[in-house]
């Protein structure tokens, strides 16, 4: 097994370099406005729509940035990862574009649409029980057996740098943001967004938003060290069902973040319904975290310019319909 992990801490310059590297390969997603949202929150909101990114989520940025660093031997042997869905799809497409094999370990209860899309992009999918089995242990064993390179969803210098390019684009397009809200699962997007803000908008206050049932990051910041929680199966935000932040991401978040707040499942559904009814866009529960956090987490954003990263839009349509009908 080889692994594209580095003991070096990613930097703001790594995010800038990733943006140059990814130019023309990722979509420069639109920034949408909503006068209704502005009135509701008494602020100016700017929505970065990564639900319209390739594979339907911001994850493609980090996946392609990481896989494009492979040498010839690594490309021949291929890539392996673990993911509930969005990173899975991103790795699968990036591997197909770079002509390499991909093996994805997914929880057996992952959304059917995400599992199907991962296979359609050309990756092999293996499943595991997220309650009784450890995905990282399984992935490491499979990587050793097959000689594949492990690229985890967040804890990786090139993944973190690539994920940060979404915030970099937003901050360049909309200068002088006072706040930026970013969803948190494994912490890679928040870490990359913090580095992007450090590079181009150092006065912007950046908050992470986790599901209430999976607030390991919030607990970690309060404790001053990484806190690992049981698998948060109960939240509808399947893309944020992480049990702990990784050391690379946590170090950046602990040093740079204003804080991590939470949103409840009903608040996520309310945000999804708003996106569908008022902005005419499909957003998955995890993708709605940032907006729900800005609405309900008690941060006083009145009169401010606020960035919201909509991280993804991959949701099974029957499940999505049930959310909106409730």
Coordinates of C-alpha atoms in Angstrom, one line a residue, residues 59 82-84 107 128 130 135-136 153-154 184-188 210-220 226-233 235 237-246 286 289:
X59 CA -15.5 16.8 -3.4
X82 CA -13.7 5.1 1.9
X83 CA -16.8 7.4 1.6
X84 CA -20.5 7.6 2.2
X107 CA -21.3 2.0 4.1
X128 CA -19.2 -2.5 5.1
X130 CA -20.6 1.3 9.6
X135 CA -13.8 1.5 7.5
X136 CA -10.2 2.8 7.8
X153 CA -11.9 12.0 2.1
X154 CA -10.4 14.8 4.2
X184 CA -18.3 19.9 8.4
X185 CA -18.0 16.2 8.0
X186 CA -14.4 15.1 8.1
X187 CA -13.2 18.7 8.2
X188 CA -11.3 18.9 4.9
X210 CA -22.1 20.1 11.9
X211 CA -25.3 18.1 12.4
X212 CA -26.4 18.1 16.0
X213 CA -26.2 14.3 16.1
X214 CA -22.6 14.3 14.8
X215 CA -20.9 17.2 16.6
X216 CA -17.5 15.6 17.1
X217 CA -15.7 18.8 15.7
X218 CA -17.6 21.1 18.1
X219 CA -16.7 18.8 21.0
X220 CA -13.1 18.7 19.8
X226 CA -9.7 15.4 18.9
X227 CA -12.9 13.8 20.3
X228 CA -14.1 10.6 18.7
X229 CA -17.9 9.9 18.8
X230 CA -20.0 6.8 18.0
X231 CA -21.1 6.6 14.4
X232 CA -23.8 9.3 14.1
X233 CA -26.3 7.2 12.2
X235 CA -28.7 12.3 11.3
X237 CA -26.8 14.5 6.8
X238 CA -25.2 11.3 5.5
X239 CA -22.2 13.2 4.1
X240 CA -21.4 14.5 7.6
X241 CA -21.5 11.2 9.5
X242 CA -17.9 11.4 10.6
X243 CA -16.8 10.1 13.9
X244 CA -13.7 12.4 14.3
X245 CA -11.7 15.1 12.6
X246 CA -8.3 14.1 11.4
X286 CA -25.4 17.8 4.2
X289 CA -25.7 22.6 6.8

